[in-house]
XYZ file of N, CA and C in Angstrom:
693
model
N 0.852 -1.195 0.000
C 0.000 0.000 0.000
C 0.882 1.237 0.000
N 0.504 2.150 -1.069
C 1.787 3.519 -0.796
C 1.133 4.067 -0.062
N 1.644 5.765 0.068
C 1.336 6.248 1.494
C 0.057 7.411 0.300
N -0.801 7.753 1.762
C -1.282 8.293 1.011
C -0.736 9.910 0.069
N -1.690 10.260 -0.870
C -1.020 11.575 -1.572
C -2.279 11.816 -2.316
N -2.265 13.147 -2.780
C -3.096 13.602 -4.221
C -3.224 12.658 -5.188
N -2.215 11.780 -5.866
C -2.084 10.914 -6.826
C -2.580 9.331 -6.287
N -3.629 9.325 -5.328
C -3.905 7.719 -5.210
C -4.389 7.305 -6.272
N -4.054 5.796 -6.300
C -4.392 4.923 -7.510
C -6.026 4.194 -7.133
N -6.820 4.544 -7.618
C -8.142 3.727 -7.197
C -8.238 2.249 -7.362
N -7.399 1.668 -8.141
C -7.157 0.758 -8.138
C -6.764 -0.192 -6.307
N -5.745 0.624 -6.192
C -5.057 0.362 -4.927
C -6.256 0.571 -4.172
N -7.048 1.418 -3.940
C -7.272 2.251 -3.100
C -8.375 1.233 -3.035
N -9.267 0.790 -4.201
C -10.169 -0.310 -4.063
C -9.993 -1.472 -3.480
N -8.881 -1.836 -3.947
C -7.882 -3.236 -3.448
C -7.863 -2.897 -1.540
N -7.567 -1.725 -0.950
C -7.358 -1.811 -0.445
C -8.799 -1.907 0.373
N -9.668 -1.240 0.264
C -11.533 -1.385 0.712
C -12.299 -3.348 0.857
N -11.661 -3.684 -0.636
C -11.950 -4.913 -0.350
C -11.250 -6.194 0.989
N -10.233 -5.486 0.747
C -9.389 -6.282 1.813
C -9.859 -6.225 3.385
N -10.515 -4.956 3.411
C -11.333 -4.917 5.151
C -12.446 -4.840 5.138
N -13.123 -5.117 3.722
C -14.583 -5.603 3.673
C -15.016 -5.697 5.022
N -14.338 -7.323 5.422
C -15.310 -7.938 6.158
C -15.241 -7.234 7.887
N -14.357 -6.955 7.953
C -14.235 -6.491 9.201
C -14.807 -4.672 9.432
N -15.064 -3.913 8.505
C -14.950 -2.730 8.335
C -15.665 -2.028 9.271
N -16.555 -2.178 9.053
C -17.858 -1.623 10.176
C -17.627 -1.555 12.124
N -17.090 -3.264 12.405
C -16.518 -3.135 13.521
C -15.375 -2.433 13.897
N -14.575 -2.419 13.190
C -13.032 -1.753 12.856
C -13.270 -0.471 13.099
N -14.007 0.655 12.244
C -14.318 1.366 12.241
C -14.830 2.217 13.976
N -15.940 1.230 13.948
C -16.531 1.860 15.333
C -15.348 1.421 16.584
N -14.594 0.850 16.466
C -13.679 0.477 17.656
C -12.596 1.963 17.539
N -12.210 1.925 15.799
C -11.062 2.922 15.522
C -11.874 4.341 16.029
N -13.031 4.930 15.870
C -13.602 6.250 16.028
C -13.972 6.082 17.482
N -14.054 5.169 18.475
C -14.498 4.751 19.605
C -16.021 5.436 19.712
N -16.556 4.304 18.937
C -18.068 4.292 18.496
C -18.445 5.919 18.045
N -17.996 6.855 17.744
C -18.204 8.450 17.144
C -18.848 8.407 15.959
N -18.392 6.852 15.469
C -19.024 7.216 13.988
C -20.335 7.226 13.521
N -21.205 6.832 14.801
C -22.600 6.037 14.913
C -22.928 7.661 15.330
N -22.529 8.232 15.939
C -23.224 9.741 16.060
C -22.960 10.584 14.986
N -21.396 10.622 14.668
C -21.549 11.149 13.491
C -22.600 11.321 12.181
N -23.011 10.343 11.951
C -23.486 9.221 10.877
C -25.393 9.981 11.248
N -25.590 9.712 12.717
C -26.845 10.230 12.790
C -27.670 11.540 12.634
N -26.040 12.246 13.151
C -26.308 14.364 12.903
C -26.147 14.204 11.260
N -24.970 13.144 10.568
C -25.461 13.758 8.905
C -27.165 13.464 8.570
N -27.346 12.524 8.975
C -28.678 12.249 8.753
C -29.779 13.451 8.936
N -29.457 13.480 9.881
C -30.381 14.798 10.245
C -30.151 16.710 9.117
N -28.723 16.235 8.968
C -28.275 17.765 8.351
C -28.876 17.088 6.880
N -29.275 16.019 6.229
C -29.371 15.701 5.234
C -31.049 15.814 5.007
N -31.575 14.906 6.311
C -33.237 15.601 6.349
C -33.906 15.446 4.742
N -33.782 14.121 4.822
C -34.235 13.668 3.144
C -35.773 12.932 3.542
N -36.501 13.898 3.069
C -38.211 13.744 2.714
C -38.251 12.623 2.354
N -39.334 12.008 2.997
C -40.356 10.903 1.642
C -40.105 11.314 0.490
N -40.130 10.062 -0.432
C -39.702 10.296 -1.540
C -39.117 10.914 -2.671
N -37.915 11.116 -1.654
C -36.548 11.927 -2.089
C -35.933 10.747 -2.282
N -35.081 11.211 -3.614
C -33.945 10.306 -4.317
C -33.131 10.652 -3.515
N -31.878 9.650 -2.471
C -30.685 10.063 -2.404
C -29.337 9.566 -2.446
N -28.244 9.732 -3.389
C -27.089 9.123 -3.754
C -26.231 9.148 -2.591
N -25.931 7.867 -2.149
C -24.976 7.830 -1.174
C -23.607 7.153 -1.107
N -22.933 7.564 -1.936
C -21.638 7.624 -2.133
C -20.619 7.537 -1.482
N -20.045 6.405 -1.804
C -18.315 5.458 -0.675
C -19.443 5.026 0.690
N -20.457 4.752 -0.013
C -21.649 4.067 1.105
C -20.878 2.627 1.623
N -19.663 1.964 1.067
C -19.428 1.019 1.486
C -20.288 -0.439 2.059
N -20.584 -0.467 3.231
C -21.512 -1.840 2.898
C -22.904 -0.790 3.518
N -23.431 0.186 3.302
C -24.499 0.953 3.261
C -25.391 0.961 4.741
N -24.177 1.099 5.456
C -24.860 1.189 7.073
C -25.482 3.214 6.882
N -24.913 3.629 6.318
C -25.547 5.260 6.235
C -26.825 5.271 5.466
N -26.479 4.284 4.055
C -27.558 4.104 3.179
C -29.025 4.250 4.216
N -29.090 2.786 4.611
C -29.867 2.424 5.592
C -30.747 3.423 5.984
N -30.118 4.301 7.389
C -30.086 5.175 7.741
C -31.334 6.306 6.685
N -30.853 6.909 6.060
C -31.705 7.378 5.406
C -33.039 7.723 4.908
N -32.884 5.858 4.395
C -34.285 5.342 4.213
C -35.414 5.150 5.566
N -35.154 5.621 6.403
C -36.132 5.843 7.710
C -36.822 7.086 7.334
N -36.786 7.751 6.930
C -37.698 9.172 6.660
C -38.651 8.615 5.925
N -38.651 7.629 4.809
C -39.470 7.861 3.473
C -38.375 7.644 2.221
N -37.444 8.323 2.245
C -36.587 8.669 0.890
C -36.276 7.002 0.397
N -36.282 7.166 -0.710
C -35.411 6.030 -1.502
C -33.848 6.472 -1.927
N -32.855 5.543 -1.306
C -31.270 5.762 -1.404
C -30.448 4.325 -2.103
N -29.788 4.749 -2.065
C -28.836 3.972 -3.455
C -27.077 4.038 -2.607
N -27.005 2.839 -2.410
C -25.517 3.235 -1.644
C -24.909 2.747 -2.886
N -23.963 3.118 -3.269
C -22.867 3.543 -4.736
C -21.049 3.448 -3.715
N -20.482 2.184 -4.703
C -19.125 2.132 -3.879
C -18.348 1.738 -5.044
N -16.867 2.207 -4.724
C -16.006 1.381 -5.998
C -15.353 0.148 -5.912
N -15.622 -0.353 -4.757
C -14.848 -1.641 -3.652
C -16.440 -2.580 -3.702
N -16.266 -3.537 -5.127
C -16.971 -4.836 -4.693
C -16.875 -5.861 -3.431
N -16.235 -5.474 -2.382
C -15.863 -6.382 -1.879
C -16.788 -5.160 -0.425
N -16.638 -4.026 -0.605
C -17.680 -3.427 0.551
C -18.807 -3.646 0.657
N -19.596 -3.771 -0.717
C -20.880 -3.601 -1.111
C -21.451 -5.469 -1.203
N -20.221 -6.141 -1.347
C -20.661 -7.662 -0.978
C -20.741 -7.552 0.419
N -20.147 -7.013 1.349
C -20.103 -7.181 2.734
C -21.643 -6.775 3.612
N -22.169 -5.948 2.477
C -23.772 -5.138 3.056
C -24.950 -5.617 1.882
N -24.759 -6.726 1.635
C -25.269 -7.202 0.584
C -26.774 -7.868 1.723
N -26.667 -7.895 3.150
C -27.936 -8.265 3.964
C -28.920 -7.338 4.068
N -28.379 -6.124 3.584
C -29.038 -4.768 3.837
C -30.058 -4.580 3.138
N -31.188 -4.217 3.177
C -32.232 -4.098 2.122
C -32.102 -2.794 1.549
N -30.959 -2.648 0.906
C -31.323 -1.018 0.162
C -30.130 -1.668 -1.076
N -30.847 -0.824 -2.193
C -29.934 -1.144 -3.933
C -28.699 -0.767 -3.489
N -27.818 -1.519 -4.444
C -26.357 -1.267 -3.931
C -25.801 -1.068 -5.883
N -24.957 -0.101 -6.141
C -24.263 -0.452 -7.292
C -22.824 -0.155 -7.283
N -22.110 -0.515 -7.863
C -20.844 -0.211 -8.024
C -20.457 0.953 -9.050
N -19.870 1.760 -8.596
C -19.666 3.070 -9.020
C -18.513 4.170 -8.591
N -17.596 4.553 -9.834
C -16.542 5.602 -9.563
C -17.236 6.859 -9.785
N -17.011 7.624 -8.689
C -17.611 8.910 -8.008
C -16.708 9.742 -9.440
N -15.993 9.507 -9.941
C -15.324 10.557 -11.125
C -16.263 10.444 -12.451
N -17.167 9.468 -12.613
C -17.584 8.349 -13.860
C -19.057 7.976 -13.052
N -19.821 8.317 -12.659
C -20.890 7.968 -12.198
C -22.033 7.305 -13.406
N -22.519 6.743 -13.416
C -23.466 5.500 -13.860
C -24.597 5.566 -14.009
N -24.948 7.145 -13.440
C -26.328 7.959 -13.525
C -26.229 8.938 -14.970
N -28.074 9.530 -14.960
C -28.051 10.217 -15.703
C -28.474 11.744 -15.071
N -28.617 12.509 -15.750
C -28.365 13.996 -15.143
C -29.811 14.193 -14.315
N -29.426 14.782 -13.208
C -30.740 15.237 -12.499
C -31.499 14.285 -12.222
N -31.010 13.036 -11.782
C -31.340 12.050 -11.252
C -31.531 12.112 -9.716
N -31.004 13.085 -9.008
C -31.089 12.624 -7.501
C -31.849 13.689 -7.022
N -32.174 14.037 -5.644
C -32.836 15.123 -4.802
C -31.553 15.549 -3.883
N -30.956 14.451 -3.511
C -29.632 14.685 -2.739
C -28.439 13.991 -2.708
N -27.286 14.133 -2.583
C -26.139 13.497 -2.889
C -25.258 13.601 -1.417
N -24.583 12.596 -0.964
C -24.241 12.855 0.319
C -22.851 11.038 0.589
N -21.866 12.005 0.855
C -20.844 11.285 1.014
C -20.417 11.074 2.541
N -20.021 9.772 3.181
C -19.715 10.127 4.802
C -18.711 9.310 4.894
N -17.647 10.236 5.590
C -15.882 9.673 5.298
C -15.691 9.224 4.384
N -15.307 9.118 3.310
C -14.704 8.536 2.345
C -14.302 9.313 1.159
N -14.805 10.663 0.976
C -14.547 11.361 -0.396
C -13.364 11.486 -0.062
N -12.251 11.829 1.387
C -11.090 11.718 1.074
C -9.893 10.713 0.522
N -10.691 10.136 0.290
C -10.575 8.801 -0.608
C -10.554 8.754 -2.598
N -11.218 9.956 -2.898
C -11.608 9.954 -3.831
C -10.304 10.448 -4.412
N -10.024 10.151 -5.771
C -8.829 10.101 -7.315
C -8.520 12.022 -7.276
N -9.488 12.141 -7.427
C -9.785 13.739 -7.721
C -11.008 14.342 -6.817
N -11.012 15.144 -5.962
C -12.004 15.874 -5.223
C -12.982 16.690 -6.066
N -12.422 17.576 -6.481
C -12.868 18.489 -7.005
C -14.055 17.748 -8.293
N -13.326 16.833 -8.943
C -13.735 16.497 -10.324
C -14.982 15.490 -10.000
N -14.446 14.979 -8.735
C -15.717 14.068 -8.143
C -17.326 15.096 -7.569
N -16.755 16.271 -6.912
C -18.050 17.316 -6.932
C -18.663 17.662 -8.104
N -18.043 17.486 -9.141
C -18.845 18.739 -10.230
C -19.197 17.427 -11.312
N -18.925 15.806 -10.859
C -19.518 14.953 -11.438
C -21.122 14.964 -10.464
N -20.575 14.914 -9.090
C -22.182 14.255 -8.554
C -22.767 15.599 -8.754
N -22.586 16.860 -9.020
C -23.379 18.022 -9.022
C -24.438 17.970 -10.546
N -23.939 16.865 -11.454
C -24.292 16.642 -12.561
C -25.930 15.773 -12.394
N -25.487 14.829 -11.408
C -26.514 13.704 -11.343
C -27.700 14.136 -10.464
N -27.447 15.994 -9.649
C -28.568 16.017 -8.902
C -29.313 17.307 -9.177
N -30.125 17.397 -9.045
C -31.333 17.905 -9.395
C -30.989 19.448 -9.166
N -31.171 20.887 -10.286
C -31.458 22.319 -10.005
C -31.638 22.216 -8.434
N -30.701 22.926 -7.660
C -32.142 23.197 -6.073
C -31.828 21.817 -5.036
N -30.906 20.842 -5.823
C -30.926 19.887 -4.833
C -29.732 19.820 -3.708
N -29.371 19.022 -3.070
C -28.658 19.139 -1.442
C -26.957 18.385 -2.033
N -26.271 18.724 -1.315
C -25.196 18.012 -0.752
C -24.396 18.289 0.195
N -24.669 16.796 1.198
C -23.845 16.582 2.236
C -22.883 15.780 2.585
N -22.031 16.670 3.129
C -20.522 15.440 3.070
C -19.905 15.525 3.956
N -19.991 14.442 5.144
C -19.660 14.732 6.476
C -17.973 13.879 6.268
N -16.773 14.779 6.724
C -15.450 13.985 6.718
C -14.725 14.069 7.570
N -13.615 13.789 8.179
C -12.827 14.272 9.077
C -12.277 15.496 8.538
N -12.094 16.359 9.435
C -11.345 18.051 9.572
C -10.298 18.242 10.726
N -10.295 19.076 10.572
C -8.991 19.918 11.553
C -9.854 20.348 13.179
N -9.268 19.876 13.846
C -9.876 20.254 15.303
C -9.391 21.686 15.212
N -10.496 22.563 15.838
C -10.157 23.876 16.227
C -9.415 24.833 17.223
N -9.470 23.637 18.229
C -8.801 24.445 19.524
C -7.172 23.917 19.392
N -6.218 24.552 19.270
C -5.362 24.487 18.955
C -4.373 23.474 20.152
N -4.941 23.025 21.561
C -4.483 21.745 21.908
C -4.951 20.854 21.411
N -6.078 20.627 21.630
C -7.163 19.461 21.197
C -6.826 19.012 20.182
N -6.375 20.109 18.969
C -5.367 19.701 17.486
C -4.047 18.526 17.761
N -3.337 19.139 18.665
C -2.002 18.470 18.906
C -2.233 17.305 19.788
N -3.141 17.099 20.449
C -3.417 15.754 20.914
C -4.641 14.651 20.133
N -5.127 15.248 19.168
C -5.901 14.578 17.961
C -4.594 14.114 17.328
N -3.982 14.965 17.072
C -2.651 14.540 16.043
C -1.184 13.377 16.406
N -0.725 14.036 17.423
C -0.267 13.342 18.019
C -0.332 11.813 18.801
N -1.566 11.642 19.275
C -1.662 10.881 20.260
C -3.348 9.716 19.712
N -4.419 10.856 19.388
C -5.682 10.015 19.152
C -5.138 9.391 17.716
N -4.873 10.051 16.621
C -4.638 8.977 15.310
C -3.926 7.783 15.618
N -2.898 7.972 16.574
C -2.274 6.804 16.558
C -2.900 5.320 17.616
N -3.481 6.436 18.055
C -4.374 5.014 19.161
C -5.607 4.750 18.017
N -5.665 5.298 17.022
C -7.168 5.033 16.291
C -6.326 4.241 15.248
N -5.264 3.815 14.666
C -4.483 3.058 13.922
C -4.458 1.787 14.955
N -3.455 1.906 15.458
C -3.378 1.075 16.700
C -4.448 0.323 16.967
N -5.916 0.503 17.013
C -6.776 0.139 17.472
C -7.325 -0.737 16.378
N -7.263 -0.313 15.244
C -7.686 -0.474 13.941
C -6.763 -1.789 13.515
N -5.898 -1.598 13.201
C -4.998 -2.981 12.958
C -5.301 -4.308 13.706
N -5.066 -3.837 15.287
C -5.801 -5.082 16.014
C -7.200 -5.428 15.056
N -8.367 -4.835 15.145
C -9.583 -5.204 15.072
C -9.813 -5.173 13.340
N -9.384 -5.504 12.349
C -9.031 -5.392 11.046
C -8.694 -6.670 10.295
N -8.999 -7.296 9.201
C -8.877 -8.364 8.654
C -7.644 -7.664 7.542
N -7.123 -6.784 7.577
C -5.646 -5.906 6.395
C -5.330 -4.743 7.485
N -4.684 -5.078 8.453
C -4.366 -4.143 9.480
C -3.322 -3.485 8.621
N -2.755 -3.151 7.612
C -1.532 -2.502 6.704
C -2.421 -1.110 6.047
N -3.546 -1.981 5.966
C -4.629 -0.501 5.214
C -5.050 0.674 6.418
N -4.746 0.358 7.659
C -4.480 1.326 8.973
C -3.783 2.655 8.540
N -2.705 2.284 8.247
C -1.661 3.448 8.032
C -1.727 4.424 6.610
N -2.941 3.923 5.794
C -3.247 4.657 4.447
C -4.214 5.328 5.350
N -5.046 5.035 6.420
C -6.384 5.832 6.649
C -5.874 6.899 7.648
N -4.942 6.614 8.291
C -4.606 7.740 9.054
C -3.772 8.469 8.478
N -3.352 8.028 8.067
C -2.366 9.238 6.679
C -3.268 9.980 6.101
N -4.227 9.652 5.411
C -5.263 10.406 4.606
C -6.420 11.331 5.357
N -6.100 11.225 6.807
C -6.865 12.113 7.939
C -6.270 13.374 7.928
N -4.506 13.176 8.328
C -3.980 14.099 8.590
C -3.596 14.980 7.424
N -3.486 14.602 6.016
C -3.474 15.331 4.660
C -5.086 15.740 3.980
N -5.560 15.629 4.635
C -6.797 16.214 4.520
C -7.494 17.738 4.877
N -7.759 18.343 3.901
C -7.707 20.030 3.997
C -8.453 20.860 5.477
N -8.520 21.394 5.946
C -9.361 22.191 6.840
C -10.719 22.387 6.297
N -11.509 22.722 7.450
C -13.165 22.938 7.093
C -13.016 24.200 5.678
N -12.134 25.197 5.594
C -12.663 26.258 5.299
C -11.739 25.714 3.865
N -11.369 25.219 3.705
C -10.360 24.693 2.456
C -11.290 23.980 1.712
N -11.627 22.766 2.067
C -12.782 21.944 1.457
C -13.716 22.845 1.083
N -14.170 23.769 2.049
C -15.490 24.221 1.561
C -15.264 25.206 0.219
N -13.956 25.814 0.013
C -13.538 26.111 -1.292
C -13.576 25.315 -2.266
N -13.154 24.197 -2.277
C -13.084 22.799 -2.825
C -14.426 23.082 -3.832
N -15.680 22.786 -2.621
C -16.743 22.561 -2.877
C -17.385 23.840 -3.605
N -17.086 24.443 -3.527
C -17.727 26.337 -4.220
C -16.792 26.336 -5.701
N -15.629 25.708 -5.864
C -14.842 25.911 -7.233
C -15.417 24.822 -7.998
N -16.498 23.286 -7.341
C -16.986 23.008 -8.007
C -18.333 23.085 -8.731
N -18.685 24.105 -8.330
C -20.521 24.546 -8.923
C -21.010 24.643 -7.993
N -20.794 24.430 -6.615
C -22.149 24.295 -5.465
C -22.309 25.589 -4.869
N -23.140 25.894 -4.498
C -23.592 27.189 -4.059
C -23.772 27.217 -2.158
N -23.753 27.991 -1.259
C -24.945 27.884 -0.296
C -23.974 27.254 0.478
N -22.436 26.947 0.645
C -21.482 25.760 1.115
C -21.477 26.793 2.489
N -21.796 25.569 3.091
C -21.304 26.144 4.928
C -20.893 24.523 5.327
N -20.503 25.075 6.634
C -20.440 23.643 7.877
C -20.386 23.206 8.978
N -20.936 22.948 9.760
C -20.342 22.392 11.431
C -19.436 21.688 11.721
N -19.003 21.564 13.000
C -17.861 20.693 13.146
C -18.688 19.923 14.414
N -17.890 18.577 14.132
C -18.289 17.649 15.601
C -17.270 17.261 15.928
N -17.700 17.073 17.059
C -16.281 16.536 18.080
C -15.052 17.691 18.168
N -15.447 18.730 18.134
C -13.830 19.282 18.224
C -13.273 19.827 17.038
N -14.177 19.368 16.050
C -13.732 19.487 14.491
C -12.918 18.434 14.288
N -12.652 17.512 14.749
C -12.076 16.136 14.432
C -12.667 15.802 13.046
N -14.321 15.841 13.056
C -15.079 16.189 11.774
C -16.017 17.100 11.793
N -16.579 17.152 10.407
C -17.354 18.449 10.193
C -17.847 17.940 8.321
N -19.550 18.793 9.059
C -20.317 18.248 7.834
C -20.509 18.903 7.295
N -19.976 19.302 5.878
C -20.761 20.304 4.770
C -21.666 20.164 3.995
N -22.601 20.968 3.787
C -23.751 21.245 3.027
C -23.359 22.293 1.517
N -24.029 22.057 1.627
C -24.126 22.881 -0.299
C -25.480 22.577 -0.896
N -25.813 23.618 -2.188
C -27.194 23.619 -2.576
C -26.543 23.273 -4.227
N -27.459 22.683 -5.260
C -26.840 22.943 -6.744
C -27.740 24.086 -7.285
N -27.008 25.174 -7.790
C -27.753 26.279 -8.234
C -28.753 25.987 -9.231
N -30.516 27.023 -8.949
C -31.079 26.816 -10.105
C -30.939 26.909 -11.697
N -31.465 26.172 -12.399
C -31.137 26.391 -13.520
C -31.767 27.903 -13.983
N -30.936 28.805 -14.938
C -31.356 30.045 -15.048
C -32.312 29.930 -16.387
């Protein structure tokens, strides 16, 4: 596995998703010390997808967020590039397809909302991956993308950095079926832009309306965005 950078290979990067398939979910909640289950519930809420709202849920992995969703009413679609995630949530009752967030598989103005949770820092190209899903969703429609960020208080930073990534690696390897794919995810935490960086990100790709909160400290933080009406 190389380390992470701007230039990941999705290839790898898939290779590397399938490999903790099976363990992912537990892994996960042990590595975030269960955060991710709250996390996961405030996007829900910042996402606030109506009855019968379309919504694309993207690096849904084995579609525990998907899920989620579909409690309002809405119909959701968890979308991953790792066959081996989307076999792992294959018990789940919600559509699953396989899909590169650069190359999406939809047609235009297909969704009501589009919403990614941890994983776009994952994605080949950021930018190119926004102004693809901005394609597939509707004049007027939502996107939310809850990821890890930069803690704000400037200790809380140096002991996130220092001390929690490495107990959240640490933790992760133990409880992990590819404990080697540990050290790509915490790498890709700490090279990961600030709230106010991303949210540029997100405004250079078409989205309008971009704000965000932070949870936990700003450990993460969920952005919103609107896709402008058509004129």
């Amino acid at each position: 596995m190389s380390r992470a950078s701007l230039d990941k290979d999705p290839h790898e990067v898939a290779a590397m998703f399938d490999g903790v398939a099976s363990g992912y979910d537990r892994a996960n909640s042990f590595m975030t010390f269960g955060f991710d289950r709250r996390w996961r519930n405030t996007t829900a809420r910042v996402l606030d997808a109506k009855p019968g709202e379309k919504v694309l849920d993207l690096a849904a992995g084995t579609g525990v967020s998907t899920t989620e969703y579909t409690r309002t009413g809405a119909w959701a679609i968890a979308a991953d590039f790792s066959l081996g995630m989307l076999k792992a949530g294959l018990h789940r009752k919600v559509p699953m397809v396989a899909a590169d967030a650069l190359h999406l598989p939809f047609a235009d103005e297909s969704f009501d909302v589009a919403t990614v949770t941890l994983g776009i820092r994952n994605f080949v190209d950021t930018k190119v991956a926004l102004t693809e899903i901005a394609r597939v969703v509707r004049p007027g429609g939502r996107l939310v993308i809850c990821e890890v960020s930069t803690p704000t208080f400037p200790p809380i930073r140096f002991v996130y950095r220092r001390f929690i990534l490495r107990a959240m690696t640490w933790i992760g390897r133990r409880s992990s079926t590819n404990p080697d794919a540990y050290a790509y995810l915490a790498e890709s935490m700490l090279t990961w832009p600030d709230q106010r960086a991303f949210g540029e990100i997100i405004s250079s790709a078409g989205w309008t309306e971009v704000e965000w909160m932070n949870l936990t400290f700003g450990v993460v933080a969920i952005h919103r965005a609107t896709k402008p009406e058509a004129e």
